[in-house]
Tab-separated table of C-alpha atoms and ligand atoms in Angstrom:
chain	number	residue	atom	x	y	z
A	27	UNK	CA	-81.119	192.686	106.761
A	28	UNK	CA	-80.456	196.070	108.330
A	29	UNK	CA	-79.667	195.957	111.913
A	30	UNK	CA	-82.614	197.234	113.976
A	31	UNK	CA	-82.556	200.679	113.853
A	32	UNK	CA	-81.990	201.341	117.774
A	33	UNK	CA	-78.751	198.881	118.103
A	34	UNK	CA	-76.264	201.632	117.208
A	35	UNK	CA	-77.494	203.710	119.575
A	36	UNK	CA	-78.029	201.620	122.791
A	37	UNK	CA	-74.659	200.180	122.059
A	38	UNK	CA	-73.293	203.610	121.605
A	39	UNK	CA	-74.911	204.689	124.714
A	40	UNK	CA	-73.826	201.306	126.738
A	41	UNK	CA	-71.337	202.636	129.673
A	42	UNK	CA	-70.661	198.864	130.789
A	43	UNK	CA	-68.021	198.262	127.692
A	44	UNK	CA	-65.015	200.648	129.232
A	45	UNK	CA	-65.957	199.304	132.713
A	46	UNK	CA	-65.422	195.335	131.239
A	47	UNK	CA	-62.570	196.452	129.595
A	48	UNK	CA	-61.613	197.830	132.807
A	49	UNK	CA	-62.439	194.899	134.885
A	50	UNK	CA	-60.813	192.270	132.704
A	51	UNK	CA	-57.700	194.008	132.762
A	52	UNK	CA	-57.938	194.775	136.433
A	53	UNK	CA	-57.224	190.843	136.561
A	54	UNK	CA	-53.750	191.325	134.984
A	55	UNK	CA	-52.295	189.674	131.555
A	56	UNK	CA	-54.263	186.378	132.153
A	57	UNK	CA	-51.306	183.886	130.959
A	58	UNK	CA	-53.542	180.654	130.965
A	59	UNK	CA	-52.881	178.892	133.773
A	60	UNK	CA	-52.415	181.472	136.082
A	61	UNK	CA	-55.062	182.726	138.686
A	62	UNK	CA	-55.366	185.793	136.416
A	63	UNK	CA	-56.536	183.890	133.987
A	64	UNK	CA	-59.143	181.884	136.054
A	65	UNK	CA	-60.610	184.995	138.059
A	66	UNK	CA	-61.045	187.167	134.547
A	67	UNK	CA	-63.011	183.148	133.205
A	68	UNK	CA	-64.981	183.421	136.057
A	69	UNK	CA	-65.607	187.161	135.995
A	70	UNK	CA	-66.397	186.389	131.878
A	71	UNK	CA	-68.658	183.618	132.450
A	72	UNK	CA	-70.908	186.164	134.985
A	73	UNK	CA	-70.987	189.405	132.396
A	74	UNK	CA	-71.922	186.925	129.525
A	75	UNK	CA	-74.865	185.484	131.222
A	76	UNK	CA	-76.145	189.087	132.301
A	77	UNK	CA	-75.604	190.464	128.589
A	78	UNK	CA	-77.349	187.200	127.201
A	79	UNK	CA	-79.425	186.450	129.670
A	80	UNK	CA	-78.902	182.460	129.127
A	81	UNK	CA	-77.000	180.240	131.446
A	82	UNK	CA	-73.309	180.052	130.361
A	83	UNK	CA	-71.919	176.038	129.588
A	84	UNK	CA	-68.442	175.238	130.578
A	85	UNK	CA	-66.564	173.134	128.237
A	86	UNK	CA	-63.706	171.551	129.938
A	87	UNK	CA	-60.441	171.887	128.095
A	88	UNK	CA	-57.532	170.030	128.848
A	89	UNK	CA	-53.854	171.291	127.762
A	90	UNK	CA	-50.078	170.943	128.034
A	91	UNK	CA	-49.632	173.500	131.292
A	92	UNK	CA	-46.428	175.251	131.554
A	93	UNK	CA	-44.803	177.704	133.911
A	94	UNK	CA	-41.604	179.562	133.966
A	95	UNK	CA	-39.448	179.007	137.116
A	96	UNK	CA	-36.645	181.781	135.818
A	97	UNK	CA	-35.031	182.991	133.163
A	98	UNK	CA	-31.742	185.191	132.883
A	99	UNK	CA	-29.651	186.077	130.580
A	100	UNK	CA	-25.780	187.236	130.177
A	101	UNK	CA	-24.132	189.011	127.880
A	102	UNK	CA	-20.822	188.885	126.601
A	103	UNK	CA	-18.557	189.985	129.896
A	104	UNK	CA	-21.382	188.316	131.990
A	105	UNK	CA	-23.683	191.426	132.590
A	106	UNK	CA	-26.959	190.053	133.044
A	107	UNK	CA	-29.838	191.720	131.040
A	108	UNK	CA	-33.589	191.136	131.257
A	109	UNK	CA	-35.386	188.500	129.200
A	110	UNK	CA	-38.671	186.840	129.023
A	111	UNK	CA	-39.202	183.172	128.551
A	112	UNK	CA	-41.549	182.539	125.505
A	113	UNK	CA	-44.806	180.584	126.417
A	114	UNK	CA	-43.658	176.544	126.433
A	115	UNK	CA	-40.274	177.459	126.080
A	116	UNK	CA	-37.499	174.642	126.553
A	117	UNK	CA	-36.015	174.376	129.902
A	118	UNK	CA	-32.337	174.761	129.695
A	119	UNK	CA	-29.402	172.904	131.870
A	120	UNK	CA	-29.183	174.454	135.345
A	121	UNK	CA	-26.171	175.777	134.226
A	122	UNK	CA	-27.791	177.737	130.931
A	123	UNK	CA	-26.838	177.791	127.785
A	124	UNK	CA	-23.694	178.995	126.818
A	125	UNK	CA	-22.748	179.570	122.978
A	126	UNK	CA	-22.355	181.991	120.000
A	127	UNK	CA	-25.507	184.538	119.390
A	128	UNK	CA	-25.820	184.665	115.467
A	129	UNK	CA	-28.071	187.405	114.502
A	130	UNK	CA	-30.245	187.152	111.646
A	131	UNK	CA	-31.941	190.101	111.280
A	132	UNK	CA	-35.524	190.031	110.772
A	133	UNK	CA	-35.536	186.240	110.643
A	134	UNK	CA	-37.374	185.740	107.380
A	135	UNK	CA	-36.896	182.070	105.583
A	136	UNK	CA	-34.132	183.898	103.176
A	137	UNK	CA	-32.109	184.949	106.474
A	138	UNK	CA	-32.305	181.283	107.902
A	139	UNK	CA	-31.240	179.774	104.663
A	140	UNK	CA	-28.482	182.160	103.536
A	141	UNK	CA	-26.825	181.118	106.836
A	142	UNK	CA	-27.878	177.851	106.849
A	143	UNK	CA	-24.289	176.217	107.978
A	144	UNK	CA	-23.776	178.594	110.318
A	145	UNK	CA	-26.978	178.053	112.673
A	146	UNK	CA	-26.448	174.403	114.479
A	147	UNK	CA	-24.715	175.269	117.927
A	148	UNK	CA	-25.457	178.757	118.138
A	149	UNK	CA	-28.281	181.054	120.050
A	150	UNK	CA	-30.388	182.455	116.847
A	151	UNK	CA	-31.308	186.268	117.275
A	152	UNK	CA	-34.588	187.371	115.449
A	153	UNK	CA	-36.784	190.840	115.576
A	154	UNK	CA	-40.323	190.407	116.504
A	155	UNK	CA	-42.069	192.653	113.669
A	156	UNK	CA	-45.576	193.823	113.008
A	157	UNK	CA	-48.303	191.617	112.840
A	158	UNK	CA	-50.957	192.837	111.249
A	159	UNK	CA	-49.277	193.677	108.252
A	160	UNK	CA	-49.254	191.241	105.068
A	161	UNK	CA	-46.423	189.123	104.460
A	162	UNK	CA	-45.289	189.461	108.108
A	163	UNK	CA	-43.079	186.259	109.606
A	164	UNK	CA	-44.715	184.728	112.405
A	165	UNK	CA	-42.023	183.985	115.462
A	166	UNK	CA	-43.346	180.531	115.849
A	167	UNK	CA	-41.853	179.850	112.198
A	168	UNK	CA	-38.709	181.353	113.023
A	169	UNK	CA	-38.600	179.139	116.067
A	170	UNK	CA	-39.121	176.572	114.602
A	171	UNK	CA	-36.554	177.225	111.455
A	172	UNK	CA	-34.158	177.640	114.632
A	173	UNK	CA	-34.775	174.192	115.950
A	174	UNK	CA	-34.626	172.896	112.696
A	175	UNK	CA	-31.369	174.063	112.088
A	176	UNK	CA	-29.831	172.983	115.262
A	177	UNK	CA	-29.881	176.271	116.784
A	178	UNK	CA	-29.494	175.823	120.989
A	179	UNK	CA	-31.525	178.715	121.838
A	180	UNK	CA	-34.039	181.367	120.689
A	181	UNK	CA	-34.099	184.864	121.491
A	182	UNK	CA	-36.124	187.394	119.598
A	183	UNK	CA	-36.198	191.467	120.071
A	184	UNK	CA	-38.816	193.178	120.888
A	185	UNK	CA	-40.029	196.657	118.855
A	186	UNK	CA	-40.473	199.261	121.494
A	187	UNK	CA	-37.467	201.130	122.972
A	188	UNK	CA	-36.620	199.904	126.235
A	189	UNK	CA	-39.088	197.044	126.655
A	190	UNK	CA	-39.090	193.414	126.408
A	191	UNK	CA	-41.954	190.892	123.872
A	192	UNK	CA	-43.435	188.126	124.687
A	193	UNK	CA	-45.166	185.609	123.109
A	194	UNK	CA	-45.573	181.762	122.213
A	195	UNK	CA	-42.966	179.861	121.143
A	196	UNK	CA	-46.336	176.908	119.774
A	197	UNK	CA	-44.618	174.254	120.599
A	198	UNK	CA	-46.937	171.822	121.553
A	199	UNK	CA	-47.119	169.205	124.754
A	200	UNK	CA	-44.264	166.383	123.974
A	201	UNK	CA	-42.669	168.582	120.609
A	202	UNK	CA	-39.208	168.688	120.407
A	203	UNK	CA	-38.275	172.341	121.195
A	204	UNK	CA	-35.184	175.058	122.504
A	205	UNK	CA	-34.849	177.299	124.966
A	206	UNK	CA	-36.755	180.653	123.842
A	207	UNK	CA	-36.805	183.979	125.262
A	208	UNK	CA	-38.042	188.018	124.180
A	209	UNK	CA	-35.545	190.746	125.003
A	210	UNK	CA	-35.402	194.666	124.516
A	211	UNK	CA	-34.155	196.071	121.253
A	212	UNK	CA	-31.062	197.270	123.521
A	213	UNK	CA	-30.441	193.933	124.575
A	214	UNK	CA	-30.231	192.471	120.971
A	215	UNK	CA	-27.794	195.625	120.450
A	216	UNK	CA	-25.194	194.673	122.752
A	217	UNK	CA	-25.240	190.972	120.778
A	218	UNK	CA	-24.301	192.278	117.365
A	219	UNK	CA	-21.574	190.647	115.401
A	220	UNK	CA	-18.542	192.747	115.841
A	221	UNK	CA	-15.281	191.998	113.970
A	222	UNK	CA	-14.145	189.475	116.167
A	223	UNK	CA	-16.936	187.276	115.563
A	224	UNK	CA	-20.329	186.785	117.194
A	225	UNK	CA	-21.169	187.885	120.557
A	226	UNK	CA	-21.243	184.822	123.566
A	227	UNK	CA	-24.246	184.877	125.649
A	228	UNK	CA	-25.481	182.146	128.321
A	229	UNK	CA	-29.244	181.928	128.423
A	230	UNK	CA	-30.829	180.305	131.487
A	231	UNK	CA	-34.494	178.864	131.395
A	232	UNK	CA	-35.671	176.642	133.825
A	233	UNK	CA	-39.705	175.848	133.346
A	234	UNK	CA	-42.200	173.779	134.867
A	235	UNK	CA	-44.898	171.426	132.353
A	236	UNK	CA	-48.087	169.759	134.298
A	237	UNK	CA	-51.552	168.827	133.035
A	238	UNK	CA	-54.107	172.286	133.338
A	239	UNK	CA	-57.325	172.657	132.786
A	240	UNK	CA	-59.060	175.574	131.509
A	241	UNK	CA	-62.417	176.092	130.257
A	242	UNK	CA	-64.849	177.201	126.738
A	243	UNK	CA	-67.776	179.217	127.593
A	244	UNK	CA	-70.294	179.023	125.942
A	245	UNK	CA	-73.997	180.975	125.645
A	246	UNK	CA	-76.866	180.154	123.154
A	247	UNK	CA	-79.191	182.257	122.110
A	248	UNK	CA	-81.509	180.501	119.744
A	249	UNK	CA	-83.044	181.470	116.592
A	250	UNK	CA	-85.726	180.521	114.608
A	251	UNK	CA	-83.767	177.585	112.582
A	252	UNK	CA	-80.830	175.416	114.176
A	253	UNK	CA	-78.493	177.133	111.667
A	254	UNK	CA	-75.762	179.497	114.083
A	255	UNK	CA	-73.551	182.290	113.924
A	256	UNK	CA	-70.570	181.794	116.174
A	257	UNK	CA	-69.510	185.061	117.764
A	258	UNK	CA	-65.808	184.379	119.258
A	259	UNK	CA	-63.218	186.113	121.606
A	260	UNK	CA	-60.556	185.046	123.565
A	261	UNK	CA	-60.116	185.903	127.191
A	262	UNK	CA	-55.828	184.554	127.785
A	263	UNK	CA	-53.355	186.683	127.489
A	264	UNK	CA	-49.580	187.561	128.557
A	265	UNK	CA	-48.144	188.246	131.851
A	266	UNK	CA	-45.909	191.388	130.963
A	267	UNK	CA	-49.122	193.606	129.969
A	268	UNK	CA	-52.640	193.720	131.026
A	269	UNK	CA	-53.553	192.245	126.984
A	270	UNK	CA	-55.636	194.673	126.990
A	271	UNK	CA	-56.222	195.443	122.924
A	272	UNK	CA	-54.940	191.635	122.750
A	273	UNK	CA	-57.894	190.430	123.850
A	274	UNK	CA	-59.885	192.270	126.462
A	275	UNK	CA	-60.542	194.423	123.642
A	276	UNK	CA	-62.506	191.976	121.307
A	277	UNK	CA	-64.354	190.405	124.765
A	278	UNK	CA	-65.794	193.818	126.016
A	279	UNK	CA	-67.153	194.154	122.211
A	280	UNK	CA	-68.824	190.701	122.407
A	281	UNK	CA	-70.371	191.039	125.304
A	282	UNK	CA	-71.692	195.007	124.368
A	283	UNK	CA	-72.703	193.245	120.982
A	284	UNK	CA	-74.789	190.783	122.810
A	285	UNK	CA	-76.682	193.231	125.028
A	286	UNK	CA	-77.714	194.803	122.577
A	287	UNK	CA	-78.688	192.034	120.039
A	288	UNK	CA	-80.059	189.684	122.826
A	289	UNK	CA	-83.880	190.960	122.252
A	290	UNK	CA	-83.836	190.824	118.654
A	291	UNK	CA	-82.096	186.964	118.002
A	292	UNK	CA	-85.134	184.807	118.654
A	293	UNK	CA	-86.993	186.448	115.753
A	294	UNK	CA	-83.455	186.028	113.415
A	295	UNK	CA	-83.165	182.912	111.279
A	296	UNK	CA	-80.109	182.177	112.913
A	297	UNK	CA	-79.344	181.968	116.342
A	298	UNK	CA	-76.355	183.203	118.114
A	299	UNK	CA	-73.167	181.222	119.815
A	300	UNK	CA	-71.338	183.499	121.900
A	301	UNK	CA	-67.995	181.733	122.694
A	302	UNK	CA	-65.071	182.336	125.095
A	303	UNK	CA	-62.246	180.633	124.482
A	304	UNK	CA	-58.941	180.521	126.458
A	305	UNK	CA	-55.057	179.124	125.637
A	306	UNK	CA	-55.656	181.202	122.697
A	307	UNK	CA	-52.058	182.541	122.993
A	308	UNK	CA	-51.082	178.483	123.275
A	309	UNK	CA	-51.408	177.645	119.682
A	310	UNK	CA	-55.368	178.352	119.460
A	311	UNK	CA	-55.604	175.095	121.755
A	312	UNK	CA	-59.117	176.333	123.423
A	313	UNK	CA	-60.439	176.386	119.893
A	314	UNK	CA	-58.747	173.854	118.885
A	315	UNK	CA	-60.920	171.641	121.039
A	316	UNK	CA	-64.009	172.997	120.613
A	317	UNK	CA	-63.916	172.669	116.626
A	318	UNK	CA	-62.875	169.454	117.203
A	319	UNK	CA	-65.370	168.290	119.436
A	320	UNK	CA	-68.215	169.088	117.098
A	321	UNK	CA	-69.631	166.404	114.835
A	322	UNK	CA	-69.524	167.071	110.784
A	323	UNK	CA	-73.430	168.263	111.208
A	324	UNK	CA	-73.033	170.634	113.780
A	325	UNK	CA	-69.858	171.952	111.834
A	326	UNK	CA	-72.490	172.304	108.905
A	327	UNK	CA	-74.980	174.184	110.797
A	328	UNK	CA	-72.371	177.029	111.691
A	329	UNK	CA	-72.970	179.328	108.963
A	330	UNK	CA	-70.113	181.391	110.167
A	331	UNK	CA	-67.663	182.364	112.998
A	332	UNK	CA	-66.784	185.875	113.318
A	333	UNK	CA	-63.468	185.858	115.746
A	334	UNK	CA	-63.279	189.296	117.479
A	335	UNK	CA	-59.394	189.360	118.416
A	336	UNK	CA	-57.612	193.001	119.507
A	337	UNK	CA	-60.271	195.031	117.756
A	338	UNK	CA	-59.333	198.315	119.505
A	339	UNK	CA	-56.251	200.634	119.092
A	340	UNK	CA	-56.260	201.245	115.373
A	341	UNK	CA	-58.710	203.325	113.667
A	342	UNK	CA	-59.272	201.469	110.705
A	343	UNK	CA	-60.942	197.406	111.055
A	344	UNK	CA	-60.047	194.608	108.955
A	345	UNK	CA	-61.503	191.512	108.230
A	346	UNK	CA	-58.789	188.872	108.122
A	347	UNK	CA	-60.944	186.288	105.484
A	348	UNK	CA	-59.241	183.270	105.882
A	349	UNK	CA	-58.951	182.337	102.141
A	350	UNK	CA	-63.186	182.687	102.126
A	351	UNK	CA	-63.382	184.883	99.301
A	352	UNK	CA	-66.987	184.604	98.715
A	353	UNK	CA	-67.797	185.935	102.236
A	354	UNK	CA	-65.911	189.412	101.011
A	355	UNK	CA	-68.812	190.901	99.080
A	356	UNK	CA	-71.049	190.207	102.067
A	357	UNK	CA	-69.492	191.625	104.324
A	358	UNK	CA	-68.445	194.825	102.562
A	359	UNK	CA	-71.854	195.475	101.741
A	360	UNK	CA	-73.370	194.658	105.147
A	361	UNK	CA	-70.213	197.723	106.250
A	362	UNK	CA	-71.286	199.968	103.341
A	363	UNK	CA	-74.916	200.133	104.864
A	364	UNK	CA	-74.045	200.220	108.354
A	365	UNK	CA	-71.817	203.814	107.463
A	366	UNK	CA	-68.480	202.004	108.307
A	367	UNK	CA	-65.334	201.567	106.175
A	368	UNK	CA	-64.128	197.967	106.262
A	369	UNK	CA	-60.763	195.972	104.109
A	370	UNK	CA	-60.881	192.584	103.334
A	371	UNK	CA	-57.931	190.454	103.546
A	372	UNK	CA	-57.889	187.211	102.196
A	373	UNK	CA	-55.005	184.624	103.154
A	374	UNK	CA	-55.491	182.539	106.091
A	375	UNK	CA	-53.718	183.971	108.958
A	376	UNK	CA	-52.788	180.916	111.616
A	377	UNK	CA	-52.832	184.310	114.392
A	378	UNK	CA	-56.404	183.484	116.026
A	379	UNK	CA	-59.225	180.934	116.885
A	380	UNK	CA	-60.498	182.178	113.370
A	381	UNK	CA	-58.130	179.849	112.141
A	382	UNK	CA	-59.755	176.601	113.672
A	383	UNK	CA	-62.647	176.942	111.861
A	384	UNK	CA	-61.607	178.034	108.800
A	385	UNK	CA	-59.548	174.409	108.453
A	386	UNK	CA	-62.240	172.324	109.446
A	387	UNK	CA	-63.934	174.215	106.627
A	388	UNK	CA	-66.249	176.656	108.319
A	389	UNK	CA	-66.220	180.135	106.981
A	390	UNK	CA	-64.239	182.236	109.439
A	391	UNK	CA	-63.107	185.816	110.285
A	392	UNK	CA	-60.881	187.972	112.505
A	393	UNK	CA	-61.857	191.602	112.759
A	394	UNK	CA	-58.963	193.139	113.742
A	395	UNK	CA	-57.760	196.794	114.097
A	396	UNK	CA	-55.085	198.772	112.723
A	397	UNK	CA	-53.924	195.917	110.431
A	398	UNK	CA	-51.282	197.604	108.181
A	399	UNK	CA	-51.066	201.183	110.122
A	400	UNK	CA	-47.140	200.867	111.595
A	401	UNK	CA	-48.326	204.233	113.955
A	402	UNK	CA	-51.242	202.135	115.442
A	403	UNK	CA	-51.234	201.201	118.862
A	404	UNK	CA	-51.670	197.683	117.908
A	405	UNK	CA	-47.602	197.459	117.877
A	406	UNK	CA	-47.759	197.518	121.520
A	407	UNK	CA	-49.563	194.283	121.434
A	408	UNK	CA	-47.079	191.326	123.513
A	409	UNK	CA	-45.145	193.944	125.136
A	410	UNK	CA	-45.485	195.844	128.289
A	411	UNK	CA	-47.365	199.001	126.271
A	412	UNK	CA	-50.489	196.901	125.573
A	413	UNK	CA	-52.458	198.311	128.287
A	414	UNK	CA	-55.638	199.587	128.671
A	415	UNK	CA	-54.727	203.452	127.927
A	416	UNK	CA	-54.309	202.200	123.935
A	417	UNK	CA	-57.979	201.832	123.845
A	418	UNK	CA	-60.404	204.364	123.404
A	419	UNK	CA	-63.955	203.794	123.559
A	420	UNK	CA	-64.569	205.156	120.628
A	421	UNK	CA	-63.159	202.369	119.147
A	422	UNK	CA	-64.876	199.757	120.980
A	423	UNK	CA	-68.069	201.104	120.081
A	424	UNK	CA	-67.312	200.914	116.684
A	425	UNK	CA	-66.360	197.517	116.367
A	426	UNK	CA	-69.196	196.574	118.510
A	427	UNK	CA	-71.283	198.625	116.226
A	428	UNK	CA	-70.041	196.883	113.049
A	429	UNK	CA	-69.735	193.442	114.533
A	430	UNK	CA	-74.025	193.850	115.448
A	431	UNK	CA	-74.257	194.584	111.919
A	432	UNK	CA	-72.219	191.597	110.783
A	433	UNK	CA	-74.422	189.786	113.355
A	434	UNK	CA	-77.832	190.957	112.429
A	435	UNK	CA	-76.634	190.534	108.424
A	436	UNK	CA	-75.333	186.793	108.665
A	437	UNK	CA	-78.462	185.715	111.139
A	438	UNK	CA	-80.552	186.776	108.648
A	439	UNK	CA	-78.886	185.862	105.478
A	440	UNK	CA	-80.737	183.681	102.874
A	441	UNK	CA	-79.194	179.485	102.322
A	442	UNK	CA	-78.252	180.984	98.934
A	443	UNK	CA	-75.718	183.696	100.222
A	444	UNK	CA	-74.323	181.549	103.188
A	445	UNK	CA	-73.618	178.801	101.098
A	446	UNK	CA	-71.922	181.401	98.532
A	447	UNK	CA	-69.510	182.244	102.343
A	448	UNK	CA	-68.298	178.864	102.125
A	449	UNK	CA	-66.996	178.517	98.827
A	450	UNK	CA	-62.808	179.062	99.171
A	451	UNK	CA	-60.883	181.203	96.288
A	452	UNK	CA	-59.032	179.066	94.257
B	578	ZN	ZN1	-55.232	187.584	120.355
């Protein structure tokens, strides 16, 4: 089904998208657990029961809370240089860490295992490196090929000139783990291997773990059968930026998506779940409930989850396909007739709530931006650059655009194509 003809144009004429953006990250980087995070829940919760008109349900999620108390590191000489701790990082001993820095490189499995011997005792060095680009290591592998490897401490470099990364290290409540921080490019400079060896550095993490709470939100809009589209962003983010592509980016679109839809999903086949979902950036765990809180018949009667997750600052969107291969023709053809370009890429990308689904069989997307432009803006994403000037609203409006297409398309999609969405490529 086309999308109803005056959807582009309300949504490309709807001023409250830039001023959401705006007022989610007015809250700050919303690092779950913090009152960022709660106010820009609350401030979520309100917006999506004005764009849906529906009361908004609060699923109570508990998780493995975590905050830094400090983190400092020294370099070789003891000049201290800036670092910050990675989400769930390892405390260290009040005295820090003190041992060998080996660097290796980009951090890729061939790295760890070419140096194999030489990892047990020593801080492991690694580069942070584009995400949305195939074959791309994710840093919670190289963390945890450090730990497994004996390695007494983490640090990984960040990719912008002067600034420092953050980011998860996914260890979970009770995992074994090290001490884990980001640093600047510079910093990993001055702890290069020189000919007398490898650079000493102390690392110093102290960190705080108690029981949190955070919450799901959910809205329903119903359709005509019980069969449901779930439209998902997250609201967490990181404390050095105001996450503003990564994720304020992908909530403004869902709730500008909704407003415009809202009138139109009672008379759709499908109806609409518009989800919220928080400790995204802590190993999907928001998700992670929800999906696993729903009964084998519910999970049936979700035709589809389309994740929107840093859909702004990058030209270009991608659907990330999570090894659903038969969903690909749909939703190039439901692009093709709504005037946008769209790529399709297929491996399952553990990066977003996406994810969740997609294991407990579910077909699931990410539309993301910028996915394999290096000049995009989505680099700045996890360090201090990912602000809100990265976003135009140009580009929110076209992923909100697209993603009411995708909406209007999968609502209205006969049993014979949705149950072609679930089939996996071998
Ligand atoms: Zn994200």
């Amino acid at each position: 089904m086309r999308l109803p003809p005056d959807v582009p144009g309300r949504i490309a004429a709807d001023r409250s998208i830039l001023e959401e953006l705006g007022a989610i990250c007015d809250f700050g980087g919303r690092l779950a657990g913090t009152e960022s995070e709660r106010q820009a829940m609350e401030y979520v919760a309100r917006r999506g029961h004005l764009a849906s008109g529906v009361p908004c349900t609060k699923l109570p999620v508990s998780y493995g809370g975590w905050r830094a108390l400090k983190a400092e590191l020294r370099l070789p000489g003891g000049m201290p240089a800036s670092c910050h701790p990675l989400v769930r990082s390892m405390p260290t001993p009040a005295e820090g860490v003190t041992a060998e820095v080996i660097d290796l490189g980009r951090g890729t499995p061939e790295e760890f295992e070419a140096h194999r011997q030489e990892i047990a005792g020593r801080i492991v060095l690694v580069r942070h490196e584009l995400m949305f680009v195939a074959g791309t290591v994710h840093r919670r592998r190289k963390y945890n090929m450090a730990r497994d490897l004996g390695a007494v401490g983490f640090l990984i470099a960040g990719p912008i000139a002067g600034a420092l990364v953050s980011g998860s290290s996914g260890r979970s409540e009770g995992d074994a783990g090290i001490p884990a921080a980001g640093i600047s490019p510079e910093t990993a400079g001055l702890l290069a291997r020189t000919a007398a060896g490898w650079a000493r550095a102390t690392l110093v993490v102290a960190t705080e773990e108690y029981s949190a709470q955070t919450s799901t939100l959910l809205f329903d809009l119903p359709g005509q059968t019980d069969g449901t589209i779930v439209l998902s962003a997250h609201v967490d983010g990181h404390d050095v930026n105001e996450s503003a592509m990564d994720n304020a980016s992908g909530v403004a679109t869902a709730l500008a998506v909704i407003r415009a839809v809202e009138p139109y999903v009672h008379t759709w086949q499908r109806g609409v779940r518009l989800a919220f979902f928080s400790a995204e950036e802590w190993a999907l765990t928001g998700s992670a409930h929800y999906v696993a809180s729903l009964s084998d018949v519910e999970k049936h009667r979700i035709a589809l989850n389309i994740n929107l997750d840093t859909v702004a600052g990058g030209e270009r969107l991608t659907a990330l396909t999570s090894g659903f291969g038969g969903l690909e023709p749909f939703l190039l053809e439901t692009a093709e007739a709504n005037g946008q370009a769209l790529r399709c890429v297929r491996p399952l990308q553990m990066n977003s709530d996406h994810a969740n689904f997609a294991l407990a069989g579910i077909p699931a997307f990410r539309l993301v931006a910028g996915y394999d432009n290096p000049c995009a803006n989505v680099r700045f994403v996890l360090t201090p650059g990912d602000l809100r000037n990265k976003v135009t609203e140009a580009e929110l409006i076209k992923a909100a655009q697209l993603t009411a297409a995708f909406l209007a398309a999968s609502c209205n999609a006969p049993s014979s194509t949705a149950s072609q969405w679930r089939e996996l490529s071998k």
